[in-house]
Tab-separated table of C-alpha atoms (C1' of nucleotides) in Angstrom:
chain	number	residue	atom	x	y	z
B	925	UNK	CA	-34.066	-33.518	-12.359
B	926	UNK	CA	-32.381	-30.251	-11.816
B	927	UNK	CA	-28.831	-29.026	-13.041
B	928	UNK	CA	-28.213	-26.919	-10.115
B	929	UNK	CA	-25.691	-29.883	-8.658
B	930	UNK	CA	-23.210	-28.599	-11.539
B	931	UNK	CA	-20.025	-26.396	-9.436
B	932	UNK	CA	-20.433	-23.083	-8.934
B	933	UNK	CA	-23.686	-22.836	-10.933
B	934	UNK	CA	-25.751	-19.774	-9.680
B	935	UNK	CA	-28.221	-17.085	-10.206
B	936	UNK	CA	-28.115	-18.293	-13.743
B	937	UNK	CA	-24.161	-17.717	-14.009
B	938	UNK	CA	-22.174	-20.490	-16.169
B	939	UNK	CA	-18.915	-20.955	-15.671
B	940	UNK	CA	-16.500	-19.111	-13.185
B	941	UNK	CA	-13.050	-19.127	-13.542
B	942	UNK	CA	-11.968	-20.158	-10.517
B	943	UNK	CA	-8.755	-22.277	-10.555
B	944	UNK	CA	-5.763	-21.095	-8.669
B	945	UNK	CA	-4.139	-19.544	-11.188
B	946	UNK	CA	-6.602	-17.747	-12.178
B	947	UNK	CA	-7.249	-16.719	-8.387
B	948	UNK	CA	-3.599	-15.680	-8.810
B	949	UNK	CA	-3.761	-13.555	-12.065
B	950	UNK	CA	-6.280	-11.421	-9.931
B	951	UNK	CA	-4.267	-11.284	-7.258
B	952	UNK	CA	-1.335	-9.782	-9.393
B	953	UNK	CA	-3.420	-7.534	-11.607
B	954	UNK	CA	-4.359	-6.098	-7.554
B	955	UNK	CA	-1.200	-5.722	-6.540
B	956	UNK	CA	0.034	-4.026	-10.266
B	957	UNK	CA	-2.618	-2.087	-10.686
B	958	UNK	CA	-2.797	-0.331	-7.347
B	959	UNK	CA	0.240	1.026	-8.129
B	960	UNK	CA	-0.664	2.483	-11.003
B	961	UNK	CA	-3.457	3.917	-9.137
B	962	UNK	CA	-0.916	5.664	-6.279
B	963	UNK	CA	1.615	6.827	-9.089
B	964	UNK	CA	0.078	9.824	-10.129
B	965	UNK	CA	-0.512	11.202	-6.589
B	966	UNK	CA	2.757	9.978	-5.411
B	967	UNK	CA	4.359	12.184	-7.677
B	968	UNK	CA	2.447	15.155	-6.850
B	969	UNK	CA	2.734	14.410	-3.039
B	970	UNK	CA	6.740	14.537	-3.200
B	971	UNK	CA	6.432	18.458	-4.264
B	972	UNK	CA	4.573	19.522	-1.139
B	973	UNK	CA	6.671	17.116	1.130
B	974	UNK	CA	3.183	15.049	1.715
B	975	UNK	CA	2.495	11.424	1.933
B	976	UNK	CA	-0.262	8.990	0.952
B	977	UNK	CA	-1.547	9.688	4.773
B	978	UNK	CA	-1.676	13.245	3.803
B	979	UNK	CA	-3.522	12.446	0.361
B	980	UNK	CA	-6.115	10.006	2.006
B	981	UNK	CA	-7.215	12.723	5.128
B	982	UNK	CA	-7.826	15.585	2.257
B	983	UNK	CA	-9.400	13.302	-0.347
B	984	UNK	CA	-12.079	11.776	2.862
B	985	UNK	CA	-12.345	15.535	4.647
B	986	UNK	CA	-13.408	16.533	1.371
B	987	UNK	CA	-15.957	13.581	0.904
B	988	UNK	CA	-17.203	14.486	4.213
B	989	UNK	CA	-17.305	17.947	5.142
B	990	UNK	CA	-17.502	18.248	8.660
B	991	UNK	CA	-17.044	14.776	9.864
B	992	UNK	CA	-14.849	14.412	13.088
B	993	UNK	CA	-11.948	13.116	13.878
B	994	UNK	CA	-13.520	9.468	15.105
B	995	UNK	CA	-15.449	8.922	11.755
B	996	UNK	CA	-12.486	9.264	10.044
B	997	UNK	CA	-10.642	7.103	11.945
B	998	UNK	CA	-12.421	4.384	11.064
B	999	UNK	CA	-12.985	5.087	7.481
B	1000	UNK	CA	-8.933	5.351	7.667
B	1001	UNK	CA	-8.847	2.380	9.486
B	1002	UNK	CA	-5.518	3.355	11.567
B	1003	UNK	CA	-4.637	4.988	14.933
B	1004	UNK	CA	-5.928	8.130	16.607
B	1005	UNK	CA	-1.917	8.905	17.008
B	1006	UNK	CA	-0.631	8.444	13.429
B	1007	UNK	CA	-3.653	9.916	11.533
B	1008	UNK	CA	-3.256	12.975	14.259
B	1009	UNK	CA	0.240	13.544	13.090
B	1010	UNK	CA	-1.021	13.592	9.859
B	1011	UNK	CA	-3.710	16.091	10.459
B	1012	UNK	CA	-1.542	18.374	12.672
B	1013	UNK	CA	0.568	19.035	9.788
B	1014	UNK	CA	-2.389	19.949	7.158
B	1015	UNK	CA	-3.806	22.225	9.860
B	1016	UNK	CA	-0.774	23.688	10.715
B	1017	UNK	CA	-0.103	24.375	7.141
B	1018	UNK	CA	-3.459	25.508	6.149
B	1019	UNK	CA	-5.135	23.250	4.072
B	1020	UNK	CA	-7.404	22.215	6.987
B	1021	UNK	CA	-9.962	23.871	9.322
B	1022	UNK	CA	-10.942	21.965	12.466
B	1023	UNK	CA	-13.772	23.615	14.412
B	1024	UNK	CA	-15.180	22.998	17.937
B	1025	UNK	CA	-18.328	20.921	17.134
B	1026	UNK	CA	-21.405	22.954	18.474
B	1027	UNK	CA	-23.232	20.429	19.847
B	1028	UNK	CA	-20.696	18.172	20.805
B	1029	UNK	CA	-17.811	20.220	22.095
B	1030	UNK	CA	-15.372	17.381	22.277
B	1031	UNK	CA	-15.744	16.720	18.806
B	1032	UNK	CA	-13.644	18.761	15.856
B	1033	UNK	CA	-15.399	18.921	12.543
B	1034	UNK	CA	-13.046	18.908	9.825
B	1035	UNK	CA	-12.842	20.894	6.682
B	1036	UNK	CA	-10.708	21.881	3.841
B	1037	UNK	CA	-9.629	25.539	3.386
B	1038	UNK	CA	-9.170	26.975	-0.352
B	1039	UNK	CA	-5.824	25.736	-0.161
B	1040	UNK	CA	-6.528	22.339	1.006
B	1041	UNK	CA	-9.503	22.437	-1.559
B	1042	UNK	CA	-6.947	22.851	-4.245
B	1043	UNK	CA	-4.254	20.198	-3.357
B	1044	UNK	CA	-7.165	17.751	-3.081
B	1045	UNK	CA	-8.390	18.722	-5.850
B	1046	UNK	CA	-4.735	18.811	-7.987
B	1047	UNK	CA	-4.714	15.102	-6.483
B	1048	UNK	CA	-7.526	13.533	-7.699
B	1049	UNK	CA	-7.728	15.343	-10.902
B	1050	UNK	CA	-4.288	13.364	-11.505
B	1051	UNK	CA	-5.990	10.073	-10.127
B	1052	UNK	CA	-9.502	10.442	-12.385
B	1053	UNK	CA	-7.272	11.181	-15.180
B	1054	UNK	CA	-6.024	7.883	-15.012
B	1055	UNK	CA	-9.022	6.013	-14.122
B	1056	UNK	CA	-11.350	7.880	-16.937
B	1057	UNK	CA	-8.655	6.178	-19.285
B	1058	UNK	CA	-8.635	3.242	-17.672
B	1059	UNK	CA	-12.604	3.159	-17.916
B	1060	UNK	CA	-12.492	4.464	-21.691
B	1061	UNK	CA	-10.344	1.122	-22.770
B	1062	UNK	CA	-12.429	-1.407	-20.723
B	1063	UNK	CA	-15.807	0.171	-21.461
B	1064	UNK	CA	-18.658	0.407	-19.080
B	1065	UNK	CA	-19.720	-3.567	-18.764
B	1066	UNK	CA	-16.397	-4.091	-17.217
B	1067	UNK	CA	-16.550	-0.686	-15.413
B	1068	UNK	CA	-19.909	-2.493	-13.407
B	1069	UNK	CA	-17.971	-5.790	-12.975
B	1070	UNK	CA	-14.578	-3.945	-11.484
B	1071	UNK	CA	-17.097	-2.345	-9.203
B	1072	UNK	CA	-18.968	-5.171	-8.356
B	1073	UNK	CA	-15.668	-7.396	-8.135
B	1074	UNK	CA	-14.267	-4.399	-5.683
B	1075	UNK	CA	-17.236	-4.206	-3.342
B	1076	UNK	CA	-17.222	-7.987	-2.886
B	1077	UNK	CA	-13.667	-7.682	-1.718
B	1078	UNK	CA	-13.948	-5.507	0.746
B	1079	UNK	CA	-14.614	-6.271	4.459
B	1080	UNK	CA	-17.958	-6.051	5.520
B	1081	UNK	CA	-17.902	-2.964	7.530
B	1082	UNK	CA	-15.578	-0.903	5.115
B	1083	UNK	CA	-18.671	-1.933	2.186
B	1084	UNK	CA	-20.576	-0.023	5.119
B	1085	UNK	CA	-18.949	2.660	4.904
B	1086	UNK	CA	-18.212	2.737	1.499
B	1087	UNK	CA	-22.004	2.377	0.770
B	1088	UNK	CA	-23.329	4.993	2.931
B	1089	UNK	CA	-20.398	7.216	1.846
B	1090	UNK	CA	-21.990	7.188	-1.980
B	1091	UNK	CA	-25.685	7.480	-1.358
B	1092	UNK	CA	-25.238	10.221	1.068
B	1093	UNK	CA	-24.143	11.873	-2.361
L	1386	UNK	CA	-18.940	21.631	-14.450
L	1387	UNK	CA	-20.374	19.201	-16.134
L	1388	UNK	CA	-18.848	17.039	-19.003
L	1389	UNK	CA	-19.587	17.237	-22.608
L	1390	UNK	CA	-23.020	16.004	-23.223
L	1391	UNK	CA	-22.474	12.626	-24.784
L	1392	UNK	CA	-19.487	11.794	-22.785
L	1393	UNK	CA	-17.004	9.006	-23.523
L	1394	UNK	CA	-19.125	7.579	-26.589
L	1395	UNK	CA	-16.456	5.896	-28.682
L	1396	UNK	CA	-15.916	2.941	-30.414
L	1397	UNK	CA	-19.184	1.346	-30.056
L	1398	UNK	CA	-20.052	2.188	-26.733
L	1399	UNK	CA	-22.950	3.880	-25.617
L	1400	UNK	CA	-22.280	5.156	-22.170
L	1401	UNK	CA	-19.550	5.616	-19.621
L	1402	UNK	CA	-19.709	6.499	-16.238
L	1403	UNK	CA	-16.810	8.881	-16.525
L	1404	UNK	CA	-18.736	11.715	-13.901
L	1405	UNK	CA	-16.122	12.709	-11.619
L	1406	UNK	CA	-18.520	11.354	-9.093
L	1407	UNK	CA	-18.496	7.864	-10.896
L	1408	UNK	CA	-14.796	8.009	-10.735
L	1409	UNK	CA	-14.247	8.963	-6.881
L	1410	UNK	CA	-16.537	6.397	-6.473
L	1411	UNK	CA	-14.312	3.932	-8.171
L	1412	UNK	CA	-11.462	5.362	-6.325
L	1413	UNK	CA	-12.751	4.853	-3.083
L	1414	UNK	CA	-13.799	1.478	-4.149
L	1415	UNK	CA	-10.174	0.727	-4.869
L	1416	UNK	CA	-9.215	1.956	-1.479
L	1417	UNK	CA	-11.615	0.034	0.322
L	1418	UNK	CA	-11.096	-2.814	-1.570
L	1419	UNK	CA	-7.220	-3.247	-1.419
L	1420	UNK	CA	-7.686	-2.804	2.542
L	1421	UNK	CA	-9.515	-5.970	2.266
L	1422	UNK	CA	-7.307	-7.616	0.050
L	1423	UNK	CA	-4.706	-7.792	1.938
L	1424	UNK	CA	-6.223	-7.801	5.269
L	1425	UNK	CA	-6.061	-11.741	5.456
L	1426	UNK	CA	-2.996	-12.324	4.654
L	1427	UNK	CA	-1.389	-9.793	6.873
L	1428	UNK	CA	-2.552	-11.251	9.986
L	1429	UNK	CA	-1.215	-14.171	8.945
L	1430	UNK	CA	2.404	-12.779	8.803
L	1431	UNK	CA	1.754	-11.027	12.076
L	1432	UNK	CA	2.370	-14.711	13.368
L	1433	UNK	CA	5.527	-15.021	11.699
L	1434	UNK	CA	6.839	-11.395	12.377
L	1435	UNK	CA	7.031	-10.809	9.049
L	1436	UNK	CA	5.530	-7.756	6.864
L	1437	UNK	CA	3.829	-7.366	3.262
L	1438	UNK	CA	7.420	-6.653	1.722
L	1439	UNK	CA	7.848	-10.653	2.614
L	1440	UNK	CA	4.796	-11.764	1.312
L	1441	UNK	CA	5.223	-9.819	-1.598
L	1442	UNK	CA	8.730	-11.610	-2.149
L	1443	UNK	CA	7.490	-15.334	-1.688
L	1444	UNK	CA	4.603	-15.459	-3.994
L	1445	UNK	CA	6.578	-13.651	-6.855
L	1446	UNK	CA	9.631	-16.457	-6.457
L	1447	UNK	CA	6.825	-18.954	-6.223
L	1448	UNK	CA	5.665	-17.390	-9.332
L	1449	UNK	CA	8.804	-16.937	-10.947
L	1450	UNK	CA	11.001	-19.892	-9.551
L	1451	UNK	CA	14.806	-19.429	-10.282
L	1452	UNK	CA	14.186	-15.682	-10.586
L	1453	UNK	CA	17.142	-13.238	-10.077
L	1454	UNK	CA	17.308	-10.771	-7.770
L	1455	UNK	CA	17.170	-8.080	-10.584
L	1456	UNK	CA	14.142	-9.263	-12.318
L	1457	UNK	CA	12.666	-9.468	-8.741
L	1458	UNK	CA	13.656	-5.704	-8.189
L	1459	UNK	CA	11.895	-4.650	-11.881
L	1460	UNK	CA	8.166	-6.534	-10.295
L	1461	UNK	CA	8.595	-5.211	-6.757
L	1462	UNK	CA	9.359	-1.308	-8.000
L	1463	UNK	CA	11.989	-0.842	-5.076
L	1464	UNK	CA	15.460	-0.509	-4.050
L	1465	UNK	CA	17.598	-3.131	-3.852
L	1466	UNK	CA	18.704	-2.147	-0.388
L	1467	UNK	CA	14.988	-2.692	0.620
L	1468	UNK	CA	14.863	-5.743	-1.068
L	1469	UNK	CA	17.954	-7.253	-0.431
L	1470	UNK	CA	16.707	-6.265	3.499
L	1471	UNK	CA	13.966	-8.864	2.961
L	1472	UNK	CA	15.112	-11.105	1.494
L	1473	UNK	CA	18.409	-11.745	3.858
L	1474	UNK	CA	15.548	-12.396	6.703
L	1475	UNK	CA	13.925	-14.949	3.796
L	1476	UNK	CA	16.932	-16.779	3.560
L	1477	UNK	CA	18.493	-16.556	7.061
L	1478	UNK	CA	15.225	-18.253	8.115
L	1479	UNK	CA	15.163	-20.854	5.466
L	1480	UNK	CA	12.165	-20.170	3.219
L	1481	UNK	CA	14.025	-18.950	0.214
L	1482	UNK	CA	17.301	-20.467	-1.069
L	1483	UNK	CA	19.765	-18.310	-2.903
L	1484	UNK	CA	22.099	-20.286	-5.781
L	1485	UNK	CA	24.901	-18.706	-7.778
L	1486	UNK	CA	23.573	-18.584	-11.288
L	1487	UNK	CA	25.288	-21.212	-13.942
L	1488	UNK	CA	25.281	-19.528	-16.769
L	1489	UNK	CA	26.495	-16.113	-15.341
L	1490	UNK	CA	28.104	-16.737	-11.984
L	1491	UNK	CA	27.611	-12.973	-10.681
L	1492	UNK	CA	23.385	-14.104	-10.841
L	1493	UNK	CA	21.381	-15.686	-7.459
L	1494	UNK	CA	18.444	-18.090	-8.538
L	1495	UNK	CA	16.009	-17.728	-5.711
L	1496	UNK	CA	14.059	-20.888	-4.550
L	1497	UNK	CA	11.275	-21.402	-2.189
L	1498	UNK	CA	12.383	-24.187	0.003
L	1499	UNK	CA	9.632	-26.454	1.530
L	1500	UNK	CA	9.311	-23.629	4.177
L	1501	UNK	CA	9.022	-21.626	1.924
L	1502	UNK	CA	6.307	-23.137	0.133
L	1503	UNK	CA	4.469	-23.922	2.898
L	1504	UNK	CA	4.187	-20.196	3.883
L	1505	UNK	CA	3.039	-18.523	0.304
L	1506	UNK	CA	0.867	-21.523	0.213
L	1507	UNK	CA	-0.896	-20.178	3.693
L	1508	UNK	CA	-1.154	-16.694	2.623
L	1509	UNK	CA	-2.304	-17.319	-0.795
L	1510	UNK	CA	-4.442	-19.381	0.295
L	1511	UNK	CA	-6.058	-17.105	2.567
L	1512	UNK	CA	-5.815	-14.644	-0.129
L	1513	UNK	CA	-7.732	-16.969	-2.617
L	1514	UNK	CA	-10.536	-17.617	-0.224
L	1515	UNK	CA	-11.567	-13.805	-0.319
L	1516	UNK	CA	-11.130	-13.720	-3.860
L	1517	UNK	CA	-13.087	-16.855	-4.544
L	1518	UNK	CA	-15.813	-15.740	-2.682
L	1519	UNK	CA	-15.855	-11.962	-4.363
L	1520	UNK	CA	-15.908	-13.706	-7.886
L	1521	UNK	CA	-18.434	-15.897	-6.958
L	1522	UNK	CA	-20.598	-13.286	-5.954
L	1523	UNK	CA	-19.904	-10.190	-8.311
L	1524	UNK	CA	-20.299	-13.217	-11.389
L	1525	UNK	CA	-18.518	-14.644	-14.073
L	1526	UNK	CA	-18.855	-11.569	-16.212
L	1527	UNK	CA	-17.993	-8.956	-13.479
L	1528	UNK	CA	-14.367	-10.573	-13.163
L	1529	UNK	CA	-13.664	-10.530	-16.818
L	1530	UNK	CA	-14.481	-6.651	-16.465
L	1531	UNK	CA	-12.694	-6.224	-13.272
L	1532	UNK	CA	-9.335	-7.625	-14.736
L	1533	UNK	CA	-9.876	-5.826	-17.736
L	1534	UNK	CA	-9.831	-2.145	-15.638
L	1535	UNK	CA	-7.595	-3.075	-13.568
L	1536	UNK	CA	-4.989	-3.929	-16.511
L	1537	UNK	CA	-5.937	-0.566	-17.779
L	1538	UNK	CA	-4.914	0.948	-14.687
L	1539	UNK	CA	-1.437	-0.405	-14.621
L	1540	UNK	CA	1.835	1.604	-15.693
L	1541	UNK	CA	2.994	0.185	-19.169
L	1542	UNK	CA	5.786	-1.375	-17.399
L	1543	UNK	CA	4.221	-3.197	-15.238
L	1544	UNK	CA	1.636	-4.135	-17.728
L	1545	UNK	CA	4.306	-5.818	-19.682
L	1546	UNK	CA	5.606	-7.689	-16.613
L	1547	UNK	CA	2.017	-8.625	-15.564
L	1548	UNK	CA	1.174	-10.250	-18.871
L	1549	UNK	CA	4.690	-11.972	-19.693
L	1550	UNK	CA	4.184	-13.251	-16.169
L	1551	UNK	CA	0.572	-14.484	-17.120
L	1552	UNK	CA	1.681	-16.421	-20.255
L	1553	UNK	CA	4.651	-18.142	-18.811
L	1554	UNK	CA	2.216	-20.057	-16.822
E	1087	DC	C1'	44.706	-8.367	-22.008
E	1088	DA	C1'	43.026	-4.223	-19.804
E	1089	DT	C1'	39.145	-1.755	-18.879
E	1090	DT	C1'	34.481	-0.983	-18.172
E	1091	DT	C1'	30.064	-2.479	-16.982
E	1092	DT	C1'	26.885	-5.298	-14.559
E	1093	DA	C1'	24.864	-8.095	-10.555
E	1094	DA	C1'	24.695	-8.567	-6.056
E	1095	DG	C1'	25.448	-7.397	-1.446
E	1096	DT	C1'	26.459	-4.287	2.503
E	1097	DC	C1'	26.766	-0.216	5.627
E	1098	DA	C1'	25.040	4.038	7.350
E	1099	DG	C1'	21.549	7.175	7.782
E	1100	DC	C1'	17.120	9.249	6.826
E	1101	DC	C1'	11.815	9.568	6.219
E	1102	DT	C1'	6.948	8.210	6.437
E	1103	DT	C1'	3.592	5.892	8.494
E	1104	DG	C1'	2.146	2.548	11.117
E	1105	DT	C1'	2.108	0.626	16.157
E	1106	DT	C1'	1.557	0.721	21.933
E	1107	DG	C1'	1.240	2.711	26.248
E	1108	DA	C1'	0.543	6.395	29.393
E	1109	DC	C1'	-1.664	10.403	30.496
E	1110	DA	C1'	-4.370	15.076	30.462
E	1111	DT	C1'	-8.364	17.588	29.237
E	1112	DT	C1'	-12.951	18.413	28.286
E	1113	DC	C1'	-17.561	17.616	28.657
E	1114	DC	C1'	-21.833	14.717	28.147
E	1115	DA	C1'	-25.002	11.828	30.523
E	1116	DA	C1'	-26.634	8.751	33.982
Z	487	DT	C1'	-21.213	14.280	40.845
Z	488	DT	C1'	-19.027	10.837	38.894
Z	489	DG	C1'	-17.956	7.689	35.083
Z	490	DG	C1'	-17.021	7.300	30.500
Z	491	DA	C1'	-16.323	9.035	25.841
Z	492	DA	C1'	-13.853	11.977	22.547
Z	493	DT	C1'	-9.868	14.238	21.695
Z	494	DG	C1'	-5.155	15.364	22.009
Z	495	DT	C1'	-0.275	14.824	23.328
Z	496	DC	C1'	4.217	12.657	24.505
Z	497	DA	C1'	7.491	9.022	24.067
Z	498	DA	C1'	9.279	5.056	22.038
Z	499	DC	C1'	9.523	1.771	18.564
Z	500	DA	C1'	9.199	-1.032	13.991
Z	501	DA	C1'	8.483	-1.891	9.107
Z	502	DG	C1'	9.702	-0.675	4.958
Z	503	DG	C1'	10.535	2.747	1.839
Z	504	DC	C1'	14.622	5.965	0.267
Z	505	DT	C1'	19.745	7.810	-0.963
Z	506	DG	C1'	24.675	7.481	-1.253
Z	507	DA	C1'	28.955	5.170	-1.012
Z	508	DC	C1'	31.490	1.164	-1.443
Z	509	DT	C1'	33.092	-3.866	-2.299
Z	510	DT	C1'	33.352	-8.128	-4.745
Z	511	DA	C1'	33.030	-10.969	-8.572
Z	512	DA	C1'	32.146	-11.881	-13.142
Z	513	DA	C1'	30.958	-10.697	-17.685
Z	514	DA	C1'	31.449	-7.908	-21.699
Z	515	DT	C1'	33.958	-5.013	-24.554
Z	516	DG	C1'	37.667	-2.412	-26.702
DNA sequence: CATTTTAAGTCAGCCTTGTTGACATTCCAA
DNA sequence: TTGGAATGTCAACAAGGCTGACTTAAAATG
């Protein structure tokens, strides 16, 4: 007689806490939490007259040197239009190079110039600062759960994404 | 640039992943994951023509019944004209019911009606089915560990709010 | 009691960032 | 050579942030 008919009993896992208000607590600490974790940039943003959109095109550009304008479209996941307006401005101001792709000519690979470089880089130094101390006070067991908890959250093809984007590092 | 070479040892712990790859990778996660997160319920509102302001309104009423619109304005982080913009729509519609405070008369205790109820209950339900199904899989231990960086993450402020809200329940 | 402060609501206007739809251009590939 | 894909652009619109100014009512305070 097995004890695998006890609830949510699994790959040799005990208990999980799964009532709703638990569900709910995680759902809050999301939605507090990712605040904290735009704060910092926010901030920074306002000083160059930038947005979020502005912060997410340099901190992927710089992730992926060279990809075009459709792969980070769907790593964005929003329109051709808005992220366009978005990019017209960085390029316009500097901070990003788009060159006619040589073997596709339709294609623009995207970089970062010095400039752009350095905002990104003023950006996410803000953001690691915060997530280094973040990491420090939960230690590194619940570092590996966060991730773990994170991936599992996300829709299948951004975990795609997401997946490829760190081993191709 | 590396780190120092024995880098975040403290208080017991042997290692942390505190590489600045480690933490863009955690960043990204975060990204990716709150896309998810709130994927579900967002298509739900589509249905109602309503936005993630609305949602955000009805589950923290549900979760704070007889709230006031100030305390409201301290967990949502915004203006009360952007608020009060919502939650006009909330009312006009009958999901949320506004009552002149007892005590102090210049107060509104906000209500979900049945409506009401019946709409956070859809969202968070859809919301609970994704993160039922990322606990279950990242583990019991993971989601101890996830909560645990994700309170890290959080602005004192809204640390305080998140875990007065968690004990009042 | 008079004054000040607080809570809530409203109006007007602005910005960012998302959306659709229509359309032009370029160029690869069948 | 023609169809389709990738990119870009224009226009219009909506959600949801913001600021500033102002009103009303009620509480708090001197």
């Amino acid at each position: 007689m097995s004890e695998s008919d006890l609830p949510g009993s699994q790959g040799g896992e005990t208990l999980l806490f799964l009532t709703d208000d638990q569900l709910r607590q995680g759902i809050e600490a999301m939605f507090f939490a990712y605040r904290g974790f735009t704060a910092d940039p926010d901030r920074i943003l306002q000083n160059y007259s930038y947005g979020r959109a502005h912060h997410r095109a340099l901190h992927f550009i710089n992730a992926n040197p060279g990809t075009t304008v459709n792969n980070l479209l769907a790593i964005l996941g929003v329109t051709k239009q808005s992220l366009n307006r978005v990019l017209r401005t960085l390029i316009e101001d500097g901070l990003v190079q788009s060159n006619v792709g040589r073997s596709d000519k339709r294609e623009r690979n995207l970089h970062l110039t010095e400039k752009g470089e350095a905002l990104e880089q003023e950006l996410s130094n803000a953001q690691r600062v915060r997530m280094r101390a973040a990491y420090r006070q939960a230690g590194p067991e619940a570092v590996q759960g966060f991730k773990r908890v994170l991936e599992a959250m996300m829709d299948p093809e951004m975990r795609r994404i997401y997946t490829k984007m760190r081993e191709t590092r």
